[in-house]
Tab-separated table of C-alpha atoms and ligand atoms in Angstrom:
chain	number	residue	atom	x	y	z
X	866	UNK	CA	16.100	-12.374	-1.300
X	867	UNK	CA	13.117	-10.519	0.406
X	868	UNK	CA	9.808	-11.309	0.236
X	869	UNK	CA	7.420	-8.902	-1.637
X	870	UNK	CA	4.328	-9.862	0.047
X	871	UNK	CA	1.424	-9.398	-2.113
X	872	UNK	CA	-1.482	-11.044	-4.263
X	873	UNK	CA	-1.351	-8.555	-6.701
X	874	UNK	CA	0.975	-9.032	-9.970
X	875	UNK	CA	0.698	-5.488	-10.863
X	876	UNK	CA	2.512	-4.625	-7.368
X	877	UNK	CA	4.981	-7.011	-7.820
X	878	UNK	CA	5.912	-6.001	-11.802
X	879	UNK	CA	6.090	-2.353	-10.489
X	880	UNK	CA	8.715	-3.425	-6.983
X	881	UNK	CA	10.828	-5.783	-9.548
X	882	UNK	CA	11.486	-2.605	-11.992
X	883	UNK	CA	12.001	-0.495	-9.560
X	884	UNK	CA	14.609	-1.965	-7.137
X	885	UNK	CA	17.661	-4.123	-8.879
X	886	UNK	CA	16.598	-7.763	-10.604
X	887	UNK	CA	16.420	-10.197	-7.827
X	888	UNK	CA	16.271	-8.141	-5.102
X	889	UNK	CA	12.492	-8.562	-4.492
X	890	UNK	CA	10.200	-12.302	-5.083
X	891	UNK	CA	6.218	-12.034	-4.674
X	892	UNK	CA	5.244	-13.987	-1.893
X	893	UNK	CA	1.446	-14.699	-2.642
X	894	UNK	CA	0.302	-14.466	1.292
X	895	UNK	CA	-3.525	-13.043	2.026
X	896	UNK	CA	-1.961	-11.376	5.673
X	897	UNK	CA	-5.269	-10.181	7.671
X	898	UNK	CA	-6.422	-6.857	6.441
X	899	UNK	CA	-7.548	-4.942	9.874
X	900	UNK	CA	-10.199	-2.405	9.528
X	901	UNK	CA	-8.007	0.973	9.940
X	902	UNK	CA	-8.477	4.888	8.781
X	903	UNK	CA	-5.104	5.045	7.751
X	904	UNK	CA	-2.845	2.252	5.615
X	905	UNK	CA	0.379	2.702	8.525
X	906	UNK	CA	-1.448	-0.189	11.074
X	907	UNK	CA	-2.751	-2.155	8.448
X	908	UNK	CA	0.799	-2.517	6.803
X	909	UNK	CA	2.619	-2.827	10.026
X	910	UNK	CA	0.658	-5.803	11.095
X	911	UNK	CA	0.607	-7.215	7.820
X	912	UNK	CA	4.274	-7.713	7.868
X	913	UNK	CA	4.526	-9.113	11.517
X	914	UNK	CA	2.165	-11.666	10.318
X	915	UNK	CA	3.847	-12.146	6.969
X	916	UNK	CA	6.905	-12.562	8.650
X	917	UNK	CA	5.627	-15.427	10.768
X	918	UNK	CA	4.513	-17.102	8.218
X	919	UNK	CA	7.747	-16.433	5.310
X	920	UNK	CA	10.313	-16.997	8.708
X	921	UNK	CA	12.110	-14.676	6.337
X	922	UNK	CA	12.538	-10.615	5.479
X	923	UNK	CA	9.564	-9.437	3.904
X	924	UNK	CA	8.113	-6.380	2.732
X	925	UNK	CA	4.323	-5.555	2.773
X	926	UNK	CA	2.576	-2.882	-0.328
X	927	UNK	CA	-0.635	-1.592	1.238
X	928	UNK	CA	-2.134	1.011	-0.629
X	929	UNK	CA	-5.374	3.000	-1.558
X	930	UNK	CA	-7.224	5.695	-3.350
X	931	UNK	CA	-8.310	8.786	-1.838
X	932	UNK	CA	-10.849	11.072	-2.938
X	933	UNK	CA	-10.862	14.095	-1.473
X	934	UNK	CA	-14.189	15.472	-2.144
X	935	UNK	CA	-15.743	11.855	-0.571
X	936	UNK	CA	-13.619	12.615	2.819
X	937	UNK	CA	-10.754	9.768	1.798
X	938	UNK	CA	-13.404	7.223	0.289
X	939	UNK	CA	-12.285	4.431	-0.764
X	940	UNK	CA	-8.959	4.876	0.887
X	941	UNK	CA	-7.700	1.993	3.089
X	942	UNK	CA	-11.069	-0.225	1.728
X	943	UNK	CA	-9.770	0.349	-2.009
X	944	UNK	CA	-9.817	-3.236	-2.452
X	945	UNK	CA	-13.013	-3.777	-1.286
X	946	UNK	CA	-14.723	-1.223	-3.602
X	947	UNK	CA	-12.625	-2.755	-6.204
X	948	UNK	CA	-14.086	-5.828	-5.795
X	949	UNK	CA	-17.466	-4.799	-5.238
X	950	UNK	CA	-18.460	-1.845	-7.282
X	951	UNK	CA	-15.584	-1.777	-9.606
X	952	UNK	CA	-13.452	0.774	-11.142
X	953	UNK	CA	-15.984	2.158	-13.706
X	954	UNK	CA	-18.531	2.784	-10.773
X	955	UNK	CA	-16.091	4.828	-8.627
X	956	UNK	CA	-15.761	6.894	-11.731
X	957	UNK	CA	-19.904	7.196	-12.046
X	958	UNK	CA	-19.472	8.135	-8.592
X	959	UNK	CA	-17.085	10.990	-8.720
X	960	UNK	CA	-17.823	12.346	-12.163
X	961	UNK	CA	-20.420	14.702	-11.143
X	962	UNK	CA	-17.985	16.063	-7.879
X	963	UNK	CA	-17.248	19.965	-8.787
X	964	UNK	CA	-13.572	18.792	-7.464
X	965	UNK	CA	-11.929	15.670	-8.799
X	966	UNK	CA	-9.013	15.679	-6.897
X	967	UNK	CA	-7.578	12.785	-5.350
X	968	UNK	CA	-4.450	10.884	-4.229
X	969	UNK	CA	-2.837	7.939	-4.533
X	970	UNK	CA	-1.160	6.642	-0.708
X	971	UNK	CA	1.575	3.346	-0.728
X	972	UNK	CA	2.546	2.134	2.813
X	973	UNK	CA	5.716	-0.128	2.725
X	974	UNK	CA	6.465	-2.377	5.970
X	975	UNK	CA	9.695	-3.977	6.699
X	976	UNK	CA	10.225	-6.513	8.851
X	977	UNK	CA	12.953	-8.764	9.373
X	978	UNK	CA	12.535	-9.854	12.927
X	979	UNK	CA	15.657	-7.458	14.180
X	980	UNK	CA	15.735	-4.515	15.826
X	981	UNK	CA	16.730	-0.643	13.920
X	982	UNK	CA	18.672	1.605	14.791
X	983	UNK	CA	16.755	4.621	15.870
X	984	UNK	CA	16.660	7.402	12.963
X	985	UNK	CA	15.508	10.844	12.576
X	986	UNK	CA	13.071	9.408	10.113
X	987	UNK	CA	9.935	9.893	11.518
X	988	UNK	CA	7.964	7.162	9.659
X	989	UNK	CA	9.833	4.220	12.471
X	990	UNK	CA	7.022	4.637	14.639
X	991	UNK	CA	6.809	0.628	15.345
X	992	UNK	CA	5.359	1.144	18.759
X	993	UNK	CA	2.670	3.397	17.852
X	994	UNK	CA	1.729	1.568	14.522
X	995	UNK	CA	2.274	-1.056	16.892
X	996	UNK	CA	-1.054	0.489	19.370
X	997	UNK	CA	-3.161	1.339	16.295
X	998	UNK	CA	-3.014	-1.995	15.064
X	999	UNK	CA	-3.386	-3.886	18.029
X	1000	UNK	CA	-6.503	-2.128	19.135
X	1001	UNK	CA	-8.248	-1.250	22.852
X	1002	UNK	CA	-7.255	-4.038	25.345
X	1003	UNK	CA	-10.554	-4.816	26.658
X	1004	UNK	CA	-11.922	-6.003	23.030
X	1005	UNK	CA	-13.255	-9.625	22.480
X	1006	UNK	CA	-10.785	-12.248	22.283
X	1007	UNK	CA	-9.177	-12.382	19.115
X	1008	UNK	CA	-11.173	-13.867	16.418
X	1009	UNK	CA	-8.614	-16.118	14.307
X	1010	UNK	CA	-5.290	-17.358	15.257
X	1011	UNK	CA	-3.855	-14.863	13.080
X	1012	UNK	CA	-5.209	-12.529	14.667
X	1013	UNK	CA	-4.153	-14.174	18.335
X	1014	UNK	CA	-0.277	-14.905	16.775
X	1015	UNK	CA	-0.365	-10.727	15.640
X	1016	UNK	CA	-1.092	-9.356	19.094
X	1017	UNK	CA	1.231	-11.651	20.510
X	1018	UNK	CA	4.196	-10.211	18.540
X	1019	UNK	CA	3.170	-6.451	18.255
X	1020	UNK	CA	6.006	-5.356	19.493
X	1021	UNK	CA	7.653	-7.051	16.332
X	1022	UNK	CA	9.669	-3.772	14.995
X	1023	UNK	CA	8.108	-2.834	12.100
X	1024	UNK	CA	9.797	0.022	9.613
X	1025	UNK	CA	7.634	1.868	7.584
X	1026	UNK	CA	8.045	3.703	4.167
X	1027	UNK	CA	5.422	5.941	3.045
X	1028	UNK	CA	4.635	7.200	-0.718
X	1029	UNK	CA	2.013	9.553	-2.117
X	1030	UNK	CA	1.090	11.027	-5.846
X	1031	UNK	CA	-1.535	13.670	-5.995
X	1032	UNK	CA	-3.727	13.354	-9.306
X	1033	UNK	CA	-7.662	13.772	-10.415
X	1034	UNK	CA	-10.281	11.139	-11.308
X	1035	UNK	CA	-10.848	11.158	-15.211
X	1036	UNK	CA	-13.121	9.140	-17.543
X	1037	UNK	CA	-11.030	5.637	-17.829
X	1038	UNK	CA	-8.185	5.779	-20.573
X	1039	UNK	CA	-5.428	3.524	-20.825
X	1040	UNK	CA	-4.641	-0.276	-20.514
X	1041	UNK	CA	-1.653	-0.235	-18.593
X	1042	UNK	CA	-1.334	-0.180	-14.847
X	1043	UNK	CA	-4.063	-2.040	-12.952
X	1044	UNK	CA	-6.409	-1.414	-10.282
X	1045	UNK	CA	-7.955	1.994	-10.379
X	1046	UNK	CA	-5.278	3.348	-12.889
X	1047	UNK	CA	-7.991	3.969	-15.926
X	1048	UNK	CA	-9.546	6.483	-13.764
X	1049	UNK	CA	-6.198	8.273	-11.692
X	1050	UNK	CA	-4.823	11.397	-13.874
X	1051	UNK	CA	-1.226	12.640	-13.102
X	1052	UNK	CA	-0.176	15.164	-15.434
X	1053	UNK	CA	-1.663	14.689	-18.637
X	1054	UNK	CA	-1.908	11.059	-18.155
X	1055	UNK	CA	-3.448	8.314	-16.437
X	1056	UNK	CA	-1.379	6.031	-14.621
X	1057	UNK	CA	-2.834	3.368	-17.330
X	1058	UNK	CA	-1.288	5.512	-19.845
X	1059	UNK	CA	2.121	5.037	-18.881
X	1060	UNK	CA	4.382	2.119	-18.614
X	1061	UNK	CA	5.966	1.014	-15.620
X	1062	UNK	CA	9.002	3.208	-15.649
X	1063	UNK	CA	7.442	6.415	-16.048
X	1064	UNK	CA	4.683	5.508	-13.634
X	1065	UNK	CA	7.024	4.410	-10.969
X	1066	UNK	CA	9.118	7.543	-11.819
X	1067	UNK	CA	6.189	9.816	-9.709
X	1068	UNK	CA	3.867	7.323	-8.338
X	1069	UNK	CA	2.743	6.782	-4.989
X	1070	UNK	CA	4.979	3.091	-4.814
X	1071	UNK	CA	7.738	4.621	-6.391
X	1072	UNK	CA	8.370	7.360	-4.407
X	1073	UNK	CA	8.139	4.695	-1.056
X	1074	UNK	CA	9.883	2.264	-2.611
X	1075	UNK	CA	12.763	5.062	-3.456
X	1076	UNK	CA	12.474	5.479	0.043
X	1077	UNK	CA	13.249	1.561	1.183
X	1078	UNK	CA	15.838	1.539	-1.165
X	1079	UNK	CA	17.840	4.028	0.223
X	1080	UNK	CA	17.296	2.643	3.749
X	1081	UNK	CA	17.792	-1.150	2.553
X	1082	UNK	CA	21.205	-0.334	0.549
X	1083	UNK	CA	22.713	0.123	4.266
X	1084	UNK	CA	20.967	-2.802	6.054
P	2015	ITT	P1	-2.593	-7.214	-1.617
P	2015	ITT	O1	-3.368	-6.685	-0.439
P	2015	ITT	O2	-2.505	-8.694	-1.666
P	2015	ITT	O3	-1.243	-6.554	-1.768
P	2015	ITT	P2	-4.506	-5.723	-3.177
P	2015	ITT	O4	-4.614	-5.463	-4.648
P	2015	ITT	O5	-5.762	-6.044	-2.438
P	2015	ITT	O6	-3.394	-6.837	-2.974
P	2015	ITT	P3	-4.250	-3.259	-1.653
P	2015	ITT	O7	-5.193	-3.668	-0.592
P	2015	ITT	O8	-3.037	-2.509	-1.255
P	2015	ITT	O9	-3.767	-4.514	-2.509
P	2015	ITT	O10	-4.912	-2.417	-2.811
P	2015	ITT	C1	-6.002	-1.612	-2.604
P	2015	ITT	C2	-6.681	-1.384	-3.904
P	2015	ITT	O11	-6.033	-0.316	-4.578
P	2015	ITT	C3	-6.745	-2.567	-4.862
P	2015	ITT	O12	-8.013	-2.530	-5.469
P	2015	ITT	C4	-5.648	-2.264	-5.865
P	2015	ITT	O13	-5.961	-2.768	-7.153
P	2015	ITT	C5	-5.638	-0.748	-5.852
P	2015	ITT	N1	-4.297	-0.244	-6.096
P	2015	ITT	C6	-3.211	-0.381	-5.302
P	2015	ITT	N2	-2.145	0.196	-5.860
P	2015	ITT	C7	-2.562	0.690	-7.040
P	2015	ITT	C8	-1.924	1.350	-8.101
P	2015	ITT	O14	-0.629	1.608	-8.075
P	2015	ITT	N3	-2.661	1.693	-9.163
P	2015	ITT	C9	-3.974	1.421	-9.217
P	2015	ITT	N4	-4.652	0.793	-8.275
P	2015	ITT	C10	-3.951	0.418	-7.189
């Protein structure tokens, strides 16, 4: 059994439809959330931590909304702005941008305390991810134990799986999905148009989670 590690129900619906029954249980752990451009470090050091703590496979979901036309915004701080402005403000935001597009980005990270073999694919990039995450050496002592306990196992191998789904911000429509579904447009649809299957079928998750499954089938 492997521990989806996430607070989110919506993530965990979408993993358990998408890889066979069983294969995946939510474990509800709040890892530390690093401040990062980019999901990859953010995941990665998620898992090491998650790991830790499950003393057990897990698999971390970090993932984020990027506008284009506002340079990424809110990307790897979707949460934040979720929690703060709220979907319905992101879309007051953007609905006077000339170009709507935008993109959703999943990073999944594996970790299982072992070693992997090395692969052509170029997202096992532990010891880099590994560098990003940790951070320059001279910075303050770590602030929390987490954060002590993550820099003391950064070399933790860490495999990552990466997904993305290009689509536009719309007016919200649909009560499916969560998150910033209402407002993401892929196709004709919104993601909160569709159910699971058929968002899962080309969404940002499914396509990394497609991704781990392939890998995970031979590990
Ligand atoms: P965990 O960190 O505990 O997994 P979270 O919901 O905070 O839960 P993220 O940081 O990965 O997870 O999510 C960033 C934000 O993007 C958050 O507001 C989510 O609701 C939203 N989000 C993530 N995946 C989404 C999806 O498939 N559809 C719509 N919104 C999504």
């Amino acid at each position: 059994m492997l521990n989806y590690v996430t607070t989110n129900p919506g993530k965990v619906r979408e993993a358990e439809s998408y890889l066979r029954d069983g294969t995946v249980a939510q474990l509800d752990f709040d890892y530390t959330e690093i401040q990062a451009a980019e999901l990859a470090p953010i995941a990665a050091r998620g898992a090491r931590e998650a790991y830790r703590a499950a003393d057990g496979p897990v698999l971390v979901d970090d993932a984020g909304l990027f506008i284009e036309a506002l340079d990424g915004f809110p990307g790897p701080y979707s949460s934040y702005v979720e929690d703060t402005l709220g979907v319905e403000r992101v879309w007051d935001i953007s609905r006077d941008l000339d170009d709507r597009r935008s993109a959703f980005r999943c990073t999944l990270a594996y970790c299982d305390g072992e070693a992997f073999a090395a692969s052509p694919d170029p997202v096992d990039r532990g010891d880099r991810v590994a560098a990003a995450a940790t951070g320059p050496s001279d910075r303050n002592a770590a602030d929390t134990d987490a954060e002590e306990e993550a820099d003391a196992d950064a070399t933790l191998p860490v495999k990552l799986f990466e997904g993305y789904v290009p689509g536009r911000i719309v007016a919200p429509r649909g009560d499916g999905g969560f998150g910033y579904d209402p407002i993401f447009e892929h196709g004709d649809e919104t993601f909160a148009e569709m159910d699971t299957e058929r968002k899962n079928a080309v969404s940002h998750r499914g396509r990394a989670l497609e991704k781990f499954a392939e890998w995970y089938a031979d590990r």
